[in-house]
Amino acid sequence: QVQLVESGGGLAQAGGSLTLSCAASGVIFSRNVMGWYRQTPGKQRELVATMTSLSNTNYAASVKGRFTISRDNAKNTVYLQMNSLKPEDTGVYYCNFRSTTLGPNYGLDYWGKGTLVTVSS
């Protein structure tokens, strides 16, 4: 089992910045992907950014150049630095942990409870 605790959401003005953090605890599989997804009312949850345990990153086109994902493997924590925020970045941001360790635990998927980000115009 992996537990994920998010922090850092809140209210920001357009053009402003916020940083999200997500700390993982429990059984941490050595090869994994951690990342952030967001959801707005009436829409499906969408990928924002992910980073593997080998530091490979993937970003949604809408956030490239504005958001930066990073992680501290020693602390099992992933961060999302969000700059130049836009009102359309508003949503609930969910932390995700997925095991990519080969074996019976491959593909195990865990989610945080979500943190609300609101960007005002």
mmCIF file of N, CA, C and O in Angstrom, residues 21-24 28 32 34 51-53 55 69-80 97:
data_model
loop_
_atom_site.group_PDB
_atom_site.id
_atom_site.type_symbol
_atom_site.label_atom_id
_atom_site.label_comp_id
_atom_site.label_asym_id
_atom_site.label_seq_id
_atom_site.Cartn_x
_atom_site.Cartn_y
_atom_site.Cartn_z
ATOM 1 N N SER A 21 3.095 19.859 -3.431
ATOM 2 C CA SER A 21 3.973 18.785 -2.954
ATOM 3 C C SER A 21 3.132 17.547 -2.713
ATOM 4 O O SER A 21 1.963 17.639 -2.358
ATOM 5 N N CYS A 22 3.750 16.411 -2.895
ATOM 6 C CA CYS A 22 3.083 15.138 -2.618
ATOM 7 C C CYS A 22 4.105 14.185 -2.033
ATOM 8 O O CYS A 22 5.094 13.846 -2.686
ATOM 9 N N ALA A 23 3.848 13.773 -0.800
ATOM 10 C CA ALA A 23 4.747 12.841 -0.118
ATOM 11 C C ALA A 23 4.135 11.452 -0.119
ATOM 12 O O ALA A 23 2.976 11.281 0.256
ATOM 13 N N ALA A 24 4.914 10.476 -0.540
ATOM 14 C CA ALA A 24 4.477 9.090 -0.568
ATOM 15 C C ALA A 24 5.065 8.336 0.624
ATOM 16 O O ALA A 24 6.218 8.548 0.995
ATOM 17 N N ILE A 28 7.178 1.556 -1.042
ATOM 18 C CA ILE A 28 7.591 2.350 -2.201
ATOM 19 C C ILE A 28 8.380 1.459 -3.142
ATOM 20 O O ILE A 28 9.476 1.016 -2.829
ATOM 21 N N ASN A 32 9.212 3.558 -10.382
ATOM 22 C CA ASN A 32 7.850 4.084 -10.323
ATOM 23 C C ASN A 32 7.723 5.362 -11.134
ATOM 24 O O ASN A 32 8.729 5.930 -11.588
ATOM 25 N N MET A 34 5.746 9.052 -10.614
ATOM 26 C CA MET A 34 4.920 9.921 -9.775
ATOM 27 C C MET A 34 4.539 11.136 -10.593
ATOM 28 O O MET A 34 5.302 11.588 -11.455
ATOM 29 N N MET A 51 6.864 12.183 -13.684
ATOM 30 C CA MET A 51 8.311 12.012 -13.637
ATOM 31 C C MET A 51 8.612 10.614 -13.135
ATOM 32 O O MET A 51 8.075 10.199 -12.102
ATOM 33 N N THR A 52 9.448 9.898 -13.847
ATOM 34 C CA THR A 52 9.792 8.551 -13.418
ATOM 35 C C THR A 52 10.883 8.595 -12.362
ATOM 36 O O THR A 52 11.531 9.622 -12.143
ATOM 37 N N SER A 53 11.108 7.452 -11.740
ATOM 38 C CA SER A 53 12.177 7.341 -10.748
ATOM 39 C C SER A 53 13.550 7.491 -11.400
ATOM 40 O O SER A 53 14.537 7.687 -10.701
ATOM 41 N N SER A 55 13.945 9.917 -13.594
ATOM 42 C CA SER A 55 13.913 11.355 -13.915
ATOM 43 C C SER A 55 13.440 11.699 -15.320
ATOM 44 O O SER A 55 13.683 12.805 -15.801
ATOM 45 N N ILE A 69 7.987 19.801 -12.998
ATOM 46 C CA ILE A 69 7.864 18.709 -12.032
ATOM 47 C C ILE A 69 9.264 18.305 -11.582
ATOM 48 O O ILE A 69 10.212 18.309 -12.377
ATOM 49 N N SER A 70 9.378 17.993 -10.310
ATOM 50 C CA SER A 70 10.655 17.517 -9.772
ATOM 51 C C SER A 70 10.352 16.523 -8.656
ATOM 52 O O SER A 70 9.210 16.426 -8.204
ATOM 53 N N ARG A 71 11.365 15.793 -8.258
ATOM 54 C CA ARG A 71 11.134 14.850 -7.175
ATOM 55 C C ARG A 71 12.398 14.672 -6.365
ATOM 56 O O ARG A 71 13.506 14.854 -6.868
ATOM 57 N N ASP A 72 12.182 14.307 -5.120
ATOM 58 C CA ASP A 72 13.258 13.973 -4.200
ATOM 59 C C ASP A 72 13.052 12.517 -3.839
ATOM 60 O O ASP A 72 12.189 12.193 -3.018
ATOM 61 N N ASN A 73 13.822 11.649 -4.451
ATOM 62 C CA ASN A 73 13.618 10.215 -4.236
ATOM 63 C C ASN A 73 13.936 9.798 -2.798
ATOM 64 O O ASN A 73 13.343 8.857 -2.273
ATOM 65 N N ALA A 74 14.850 10.510 -2.168
ATOM 66 C CA ALA A 74 15.182 10.168 -0.779
ATOM 67 C C ALA A 74 13.991 10.426 0.144
ATOM 68 O O ALA A 74 13.816 9.757 1.162
ATOM 69 N N LYS A 75 13.170 11.412 -0.227
ATOM 70 C CA LYS A 75 11.998 11.751 0.588
ATOM 71 C C LYS A 75 10.709 11.201 -0.016
ATOM 72 O O LYS A 75 9.629 11.437 0.528
ATOM 73 N N ASN A 76 10.822 10.504 -1.141
ATOM 74 C CA ASN A 76 9.632 9.979 -1.827
ATOM 75 C C ASN A 76 8.598 11.077 -2.046
ATOM 76 O O ASN A 76 7.400 10.881 -1.804
ATOM 77 N N THR A 77 9.072 12.213 -2.476
ATOM 78 C CA THR A 77 8.213 13.376 -2.643
ATOM 79 C C THR A 77 8.343 13.924 -4.062
ATOM 80 O O THR A 77 9.455 13.990 -4.607
ATOM 81 N N VAL A 78 7.212 14.304 -4.614
ATOM 82 C CA VAL A 78 7.190 14.926 -5.931
ATOM 83 C C VAL A 78 6.612 16.326 -5.789
ATOM 84 O O VAL A 78 5.735 16.561 -4.953
ATOM 85 N N TYR A 79 7.151 17.249 -6.576
ATOM 86 C CA TYR A 79 6.740 18.638 -6.521
ATOM 87 C C TYR A 79 6.246 19.089 -7.891
ATOM 88 O O TYR A 79 6.666 18.553 -8.920
ATOM 89 N N LEU A 80 5.368 20.076 -7.875
ATOM 90 C CA LEU A 80 4.950 20.702 -9.117
ATOM 91 C C LEU A 80 5.017 22.206 -8.923
ATOM 92 O O LEU A 80 4.225 22.773 -8.182
ATOM 93 N N PHE A 97 0.799 7.802 -7.962
ATOM 94 C CA PHE A 97 1.988 6.945 -7.858
ATOM 95 C C PHE A 97 1.668 5.654 -8.578
ATOM 96 O O PHE A 97 0.649 5.010 -8.297
#
